[in-house]
CSV table of N, CA and C in Angstrom, one decimal:
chain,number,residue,atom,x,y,z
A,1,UNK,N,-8.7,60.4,11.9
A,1,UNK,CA,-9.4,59.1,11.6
A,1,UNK,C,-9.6,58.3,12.9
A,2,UNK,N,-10.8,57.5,12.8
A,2,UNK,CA,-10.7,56.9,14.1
A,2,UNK,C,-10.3,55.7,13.9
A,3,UNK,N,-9.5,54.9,15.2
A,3,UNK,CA,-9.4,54.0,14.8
A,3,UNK,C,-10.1,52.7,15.8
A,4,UNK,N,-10.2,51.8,15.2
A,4,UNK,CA,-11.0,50.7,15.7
A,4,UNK,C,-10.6,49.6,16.8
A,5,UNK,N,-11.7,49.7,17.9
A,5,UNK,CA,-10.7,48.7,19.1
A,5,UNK,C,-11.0,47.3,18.6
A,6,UNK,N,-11.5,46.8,17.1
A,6,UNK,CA,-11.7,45.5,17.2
A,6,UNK,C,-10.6,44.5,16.3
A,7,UNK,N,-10.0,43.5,17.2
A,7,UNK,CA,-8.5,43.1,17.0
A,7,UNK,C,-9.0,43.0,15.4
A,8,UNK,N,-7.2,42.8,14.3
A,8,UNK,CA,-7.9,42.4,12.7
A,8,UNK,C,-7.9,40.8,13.0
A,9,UNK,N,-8.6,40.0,11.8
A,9,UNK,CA,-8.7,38.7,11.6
A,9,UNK,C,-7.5,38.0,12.0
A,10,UNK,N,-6.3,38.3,11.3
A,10,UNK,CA,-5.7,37.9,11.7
A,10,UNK,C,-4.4,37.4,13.5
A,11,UNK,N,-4.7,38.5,13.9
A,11,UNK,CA,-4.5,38.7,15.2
A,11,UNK,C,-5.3,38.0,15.8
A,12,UNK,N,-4.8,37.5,17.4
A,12,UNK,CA,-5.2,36.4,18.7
A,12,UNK,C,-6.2,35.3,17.5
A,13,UNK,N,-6.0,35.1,16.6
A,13,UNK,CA,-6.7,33.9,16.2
A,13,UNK,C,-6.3,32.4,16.5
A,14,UNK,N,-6.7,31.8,17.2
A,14,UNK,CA,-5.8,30.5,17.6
A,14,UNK,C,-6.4,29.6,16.2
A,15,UNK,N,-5.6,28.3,16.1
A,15,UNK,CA,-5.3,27.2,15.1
A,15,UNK,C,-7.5,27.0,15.5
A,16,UNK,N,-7.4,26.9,14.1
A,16,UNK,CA,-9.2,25.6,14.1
A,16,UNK,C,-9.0,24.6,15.1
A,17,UNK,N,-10.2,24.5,15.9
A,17,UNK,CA,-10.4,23.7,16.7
A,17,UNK,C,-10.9,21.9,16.0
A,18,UNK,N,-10.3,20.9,16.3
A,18,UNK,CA,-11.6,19.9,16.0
A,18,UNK,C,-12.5,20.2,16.4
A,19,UNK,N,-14.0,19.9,15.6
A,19,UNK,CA,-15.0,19.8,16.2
A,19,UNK,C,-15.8,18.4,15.7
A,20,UNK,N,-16.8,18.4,16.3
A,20,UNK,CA,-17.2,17.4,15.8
A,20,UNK,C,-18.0,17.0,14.3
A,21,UNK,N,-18.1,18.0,13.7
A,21,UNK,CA,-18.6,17.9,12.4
A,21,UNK,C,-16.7,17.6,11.4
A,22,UNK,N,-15.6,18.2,11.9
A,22,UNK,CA,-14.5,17.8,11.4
A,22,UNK,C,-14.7,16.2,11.5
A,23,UNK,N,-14.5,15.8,12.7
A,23,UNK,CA,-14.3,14.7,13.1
A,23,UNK,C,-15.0,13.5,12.0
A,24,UNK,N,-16.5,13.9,12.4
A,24,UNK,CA,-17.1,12.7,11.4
A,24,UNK,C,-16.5,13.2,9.4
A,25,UNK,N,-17.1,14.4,9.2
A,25,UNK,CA,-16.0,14.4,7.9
A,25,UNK,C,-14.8,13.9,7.9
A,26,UNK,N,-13.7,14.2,9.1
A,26,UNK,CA,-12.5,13.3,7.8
A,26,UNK,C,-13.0,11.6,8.3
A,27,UNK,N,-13.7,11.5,9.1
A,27,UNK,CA,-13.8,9.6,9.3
A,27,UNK,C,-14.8,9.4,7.7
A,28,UNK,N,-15.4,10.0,7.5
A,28,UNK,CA,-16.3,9.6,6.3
A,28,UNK,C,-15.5,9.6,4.8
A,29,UNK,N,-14.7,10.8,5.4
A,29,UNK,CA,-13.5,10.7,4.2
A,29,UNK,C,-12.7,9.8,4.0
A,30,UNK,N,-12.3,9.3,5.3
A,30,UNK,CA,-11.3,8.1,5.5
A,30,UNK,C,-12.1,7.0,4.7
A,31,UNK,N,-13.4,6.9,4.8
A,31,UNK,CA,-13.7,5.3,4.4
A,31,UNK,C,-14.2,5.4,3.1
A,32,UNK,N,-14.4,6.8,2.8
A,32,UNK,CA,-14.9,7.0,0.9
A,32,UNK,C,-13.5,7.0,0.4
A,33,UNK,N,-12.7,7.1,0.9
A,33,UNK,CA,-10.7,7.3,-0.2
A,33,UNK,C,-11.1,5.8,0.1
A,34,UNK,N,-10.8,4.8,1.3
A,34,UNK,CA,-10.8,3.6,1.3
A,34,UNK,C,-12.0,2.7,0.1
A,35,UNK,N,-12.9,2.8,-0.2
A,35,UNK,CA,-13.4,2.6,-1.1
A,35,UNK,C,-13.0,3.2,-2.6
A,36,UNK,N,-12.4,4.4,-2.9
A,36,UNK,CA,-12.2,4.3,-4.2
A,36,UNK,C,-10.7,3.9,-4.4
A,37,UNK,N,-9.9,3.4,-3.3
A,37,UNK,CA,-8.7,2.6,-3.3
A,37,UNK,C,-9.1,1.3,-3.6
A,38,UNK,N,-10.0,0.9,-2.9
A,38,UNK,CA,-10.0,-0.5,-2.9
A,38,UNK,C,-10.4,-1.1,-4.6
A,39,UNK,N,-11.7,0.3,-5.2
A,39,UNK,CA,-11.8,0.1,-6.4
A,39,UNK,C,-10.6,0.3,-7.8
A,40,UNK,N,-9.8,1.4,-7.4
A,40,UNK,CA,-8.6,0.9,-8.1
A,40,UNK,C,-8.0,-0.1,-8.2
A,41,UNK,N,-7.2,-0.3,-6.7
A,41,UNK,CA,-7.1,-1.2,-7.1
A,41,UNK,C,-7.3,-3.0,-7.1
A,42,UNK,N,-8.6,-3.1,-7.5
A,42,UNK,CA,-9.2,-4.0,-8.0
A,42,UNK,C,-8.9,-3.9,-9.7
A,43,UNK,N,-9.1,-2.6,-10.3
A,43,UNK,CA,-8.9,-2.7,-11.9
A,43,UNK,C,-7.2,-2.6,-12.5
A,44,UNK,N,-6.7,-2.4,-11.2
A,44,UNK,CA,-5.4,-2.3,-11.7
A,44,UNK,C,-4.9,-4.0,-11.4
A,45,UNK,N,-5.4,-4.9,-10.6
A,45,UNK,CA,-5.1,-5.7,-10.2
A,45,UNK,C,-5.8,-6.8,-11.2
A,46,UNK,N,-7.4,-6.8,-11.3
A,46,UNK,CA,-7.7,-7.4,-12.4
A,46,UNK,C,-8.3,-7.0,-13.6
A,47,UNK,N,-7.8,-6.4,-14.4
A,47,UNK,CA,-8.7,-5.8,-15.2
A,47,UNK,C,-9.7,-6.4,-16.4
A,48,UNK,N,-9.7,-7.5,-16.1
A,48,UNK,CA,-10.6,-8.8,-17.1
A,48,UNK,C,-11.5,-8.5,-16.2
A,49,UNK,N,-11.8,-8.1,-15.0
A,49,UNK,CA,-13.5,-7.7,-14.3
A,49,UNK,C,-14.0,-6.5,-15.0
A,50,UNK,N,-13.2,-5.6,-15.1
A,50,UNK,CA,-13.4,-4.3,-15.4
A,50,UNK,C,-13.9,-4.3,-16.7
A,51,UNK,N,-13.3,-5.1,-17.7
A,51,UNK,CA,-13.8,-5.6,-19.3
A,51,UNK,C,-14.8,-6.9,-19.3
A,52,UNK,N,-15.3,-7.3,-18.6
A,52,UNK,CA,-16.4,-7.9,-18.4
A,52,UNK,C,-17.5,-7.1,-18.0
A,53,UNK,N,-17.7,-6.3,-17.1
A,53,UNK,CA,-18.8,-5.3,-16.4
A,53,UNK,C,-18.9,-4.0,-18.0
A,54,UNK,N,-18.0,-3.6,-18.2
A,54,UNK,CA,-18.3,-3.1,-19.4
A,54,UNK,C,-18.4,-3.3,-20.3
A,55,UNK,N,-19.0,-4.8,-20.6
A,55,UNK,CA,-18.9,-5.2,-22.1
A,55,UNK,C,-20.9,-5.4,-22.0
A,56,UNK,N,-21.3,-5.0,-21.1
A,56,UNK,CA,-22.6,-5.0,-20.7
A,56,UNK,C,-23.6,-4.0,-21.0
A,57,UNK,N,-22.8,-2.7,-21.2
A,57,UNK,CA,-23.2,-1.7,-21.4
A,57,UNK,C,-23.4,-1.2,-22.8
A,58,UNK,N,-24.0,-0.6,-23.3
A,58,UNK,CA,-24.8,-0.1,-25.0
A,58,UNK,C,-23.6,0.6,-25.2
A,59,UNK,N,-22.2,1.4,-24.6
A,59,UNK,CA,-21.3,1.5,-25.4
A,59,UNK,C,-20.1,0.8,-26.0
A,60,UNK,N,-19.2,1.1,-26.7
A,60,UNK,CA,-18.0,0.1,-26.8
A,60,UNK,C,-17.4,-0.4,-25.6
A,61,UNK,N,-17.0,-1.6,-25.2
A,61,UNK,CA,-16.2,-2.2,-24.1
A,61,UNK,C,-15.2,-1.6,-23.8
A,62,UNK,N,-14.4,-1.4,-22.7
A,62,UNK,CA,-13.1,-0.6,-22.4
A,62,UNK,C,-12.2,-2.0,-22.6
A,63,UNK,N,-10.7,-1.4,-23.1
A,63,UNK,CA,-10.0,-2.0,-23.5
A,63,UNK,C,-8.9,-2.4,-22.2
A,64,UNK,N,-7.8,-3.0,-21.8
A,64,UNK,CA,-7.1,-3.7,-20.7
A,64,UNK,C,-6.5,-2.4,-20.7
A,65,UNK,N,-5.7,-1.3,-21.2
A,65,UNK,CA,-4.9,-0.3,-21.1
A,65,UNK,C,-5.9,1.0,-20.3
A,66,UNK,N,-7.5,1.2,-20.9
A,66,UNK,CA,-8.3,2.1,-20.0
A,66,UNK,C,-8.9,1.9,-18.6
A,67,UNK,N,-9.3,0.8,-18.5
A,67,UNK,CA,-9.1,-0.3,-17.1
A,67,UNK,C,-8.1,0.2,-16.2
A,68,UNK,N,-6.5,-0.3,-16.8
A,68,UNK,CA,-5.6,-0.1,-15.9
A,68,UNK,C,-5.4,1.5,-15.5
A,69,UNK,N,-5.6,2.5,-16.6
A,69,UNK,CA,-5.8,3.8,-16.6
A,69,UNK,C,-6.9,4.4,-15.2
A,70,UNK,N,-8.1,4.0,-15.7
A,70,UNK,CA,-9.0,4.3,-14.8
A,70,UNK,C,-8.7,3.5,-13.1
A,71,UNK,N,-8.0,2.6,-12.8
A,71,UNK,CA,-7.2,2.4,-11.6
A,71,UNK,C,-7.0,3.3,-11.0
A,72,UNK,N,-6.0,3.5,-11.7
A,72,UNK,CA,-4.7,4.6,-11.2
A,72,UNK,C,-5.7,6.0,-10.9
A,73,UNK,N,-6.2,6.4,-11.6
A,73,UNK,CA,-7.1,7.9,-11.7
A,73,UNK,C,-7.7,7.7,-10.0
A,74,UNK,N,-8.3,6.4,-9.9
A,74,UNK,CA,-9.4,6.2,-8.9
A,74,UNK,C,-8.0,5.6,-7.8
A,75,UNK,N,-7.0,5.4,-7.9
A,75,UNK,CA,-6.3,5.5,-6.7
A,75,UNK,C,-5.6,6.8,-6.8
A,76,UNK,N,-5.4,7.6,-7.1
A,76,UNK,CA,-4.8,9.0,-6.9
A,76,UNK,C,-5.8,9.7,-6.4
A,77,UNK,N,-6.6,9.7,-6.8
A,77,UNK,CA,-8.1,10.6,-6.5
A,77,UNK,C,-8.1,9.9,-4.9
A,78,UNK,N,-8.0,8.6,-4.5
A,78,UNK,CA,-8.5,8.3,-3.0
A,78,UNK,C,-7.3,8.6,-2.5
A,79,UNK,N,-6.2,8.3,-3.0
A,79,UNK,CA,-5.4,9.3,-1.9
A,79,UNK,C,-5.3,10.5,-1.7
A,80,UNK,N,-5.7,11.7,-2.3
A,80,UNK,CA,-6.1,12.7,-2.3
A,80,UNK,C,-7.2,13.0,-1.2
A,81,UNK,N,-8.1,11.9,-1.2
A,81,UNK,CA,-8.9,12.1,-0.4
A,81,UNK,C,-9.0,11.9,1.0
A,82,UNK,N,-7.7,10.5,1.0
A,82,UNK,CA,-7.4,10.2,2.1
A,82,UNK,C,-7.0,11.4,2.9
A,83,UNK,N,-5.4,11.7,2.2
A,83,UNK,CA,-4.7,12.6,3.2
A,83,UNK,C,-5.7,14.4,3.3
A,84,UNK,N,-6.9,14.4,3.1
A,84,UNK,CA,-7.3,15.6,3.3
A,84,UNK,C,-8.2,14.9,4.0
A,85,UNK,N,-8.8,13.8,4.6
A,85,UNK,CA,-9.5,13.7,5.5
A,85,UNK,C,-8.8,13.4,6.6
A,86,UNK,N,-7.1,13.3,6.6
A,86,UNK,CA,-6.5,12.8,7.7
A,86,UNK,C,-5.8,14.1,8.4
A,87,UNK,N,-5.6,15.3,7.0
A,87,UNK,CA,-5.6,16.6,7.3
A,87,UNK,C,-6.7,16.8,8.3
A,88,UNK,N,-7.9,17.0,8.5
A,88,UNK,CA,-9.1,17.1,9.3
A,88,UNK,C,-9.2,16.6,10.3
A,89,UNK,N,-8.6,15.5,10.1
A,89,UNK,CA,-8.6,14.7,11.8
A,89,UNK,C,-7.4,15.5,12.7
A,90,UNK,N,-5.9,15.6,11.9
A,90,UNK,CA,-5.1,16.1,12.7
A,90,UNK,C,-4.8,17.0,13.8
A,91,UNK,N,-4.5,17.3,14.6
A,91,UNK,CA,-4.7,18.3,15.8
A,91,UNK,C,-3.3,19.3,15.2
A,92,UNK,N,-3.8,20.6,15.2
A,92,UNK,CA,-2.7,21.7,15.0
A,92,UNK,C,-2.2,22.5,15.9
A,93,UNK,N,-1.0,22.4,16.0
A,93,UNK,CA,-0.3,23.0,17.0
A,93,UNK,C,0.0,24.3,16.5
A,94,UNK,N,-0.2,25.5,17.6
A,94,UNK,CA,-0.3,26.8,17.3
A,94,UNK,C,1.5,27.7,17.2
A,95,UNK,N,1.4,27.8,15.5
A,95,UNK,CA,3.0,28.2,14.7
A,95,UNK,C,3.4,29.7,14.9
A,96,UNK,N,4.4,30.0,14.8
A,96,UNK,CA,5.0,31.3,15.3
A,96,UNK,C,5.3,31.6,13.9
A,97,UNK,N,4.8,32.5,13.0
A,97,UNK,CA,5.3,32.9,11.6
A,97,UNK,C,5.8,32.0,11.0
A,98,UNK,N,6.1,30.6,11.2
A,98,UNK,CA,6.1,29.6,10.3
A,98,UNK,C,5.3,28.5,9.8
A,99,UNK,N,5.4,29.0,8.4
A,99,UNK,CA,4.0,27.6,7.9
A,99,UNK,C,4.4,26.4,8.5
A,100,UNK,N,5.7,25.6,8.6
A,100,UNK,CA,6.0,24.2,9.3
A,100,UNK,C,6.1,24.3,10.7
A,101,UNK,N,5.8,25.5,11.9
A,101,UNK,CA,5.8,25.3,12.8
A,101,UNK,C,7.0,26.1,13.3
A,102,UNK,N,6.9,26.3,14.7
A,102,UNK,CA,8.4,27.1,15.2
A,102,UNK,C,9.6,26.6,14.9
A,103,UNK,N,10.4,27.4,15.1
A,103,UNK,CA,11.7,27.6,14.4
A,103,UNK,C,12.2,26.9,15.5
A,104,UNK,N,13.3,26.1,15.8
A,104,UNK,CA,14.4,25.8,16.2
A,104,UNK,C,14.7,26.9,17.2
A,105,UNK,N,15.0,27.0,18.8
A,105,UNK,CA,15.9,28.0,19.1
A,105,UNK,C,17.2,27.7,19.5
């Protein structure tokens, strides 16, 4: 069989580099999670806005319990967003067979 001089994927692969398309994604990410934080919590904070803006609309009004619901959804969801745009920013330091990084010698 022959075999191939070209290293596999895994091998001499060093950590992802920042680049700059990282860079502006997680900053964009940073200020889109900051925005659907801020709009949580606004509804978790007031939710008599939240039942006013929907009482405008051609369906039934949202009640003070789906308000405070929809908060929370929209601050989980931005922090989610956050920490994977701050994943993106972070610089990775290159691990020796451990997912948290080298071992202790």
């Amino acid at each position: 069989m022959s075999e191939s001089k070209a290293p596999d994927h895994g091998e001499d692969a060093g950590p992802p580099r920042r680049t700059a398309k990282r860079v502006i994604g997680g900053i964009v990410l940073i200020l889109f999670a900051g925005a659907l934080l801020f709009g949580g919590i606004q509804a978790l904070v007031d939710p008599d806005a939240v039942l006013a803006r929907s009482s405008r609309t051609p369906r039934s009004a949202d009640t003070e319990a789906e308000a405070k619901i929809g908060g929370l959804l929209l601050c989980s969801f931005g922090l989610t967003v956050l920490f994977y745009g701050v994943f993106l920013l972070r610089k990775k330091n290159p691990s020796e067979g451990s997912p948290f990084g080298k071992a202790p010698e």
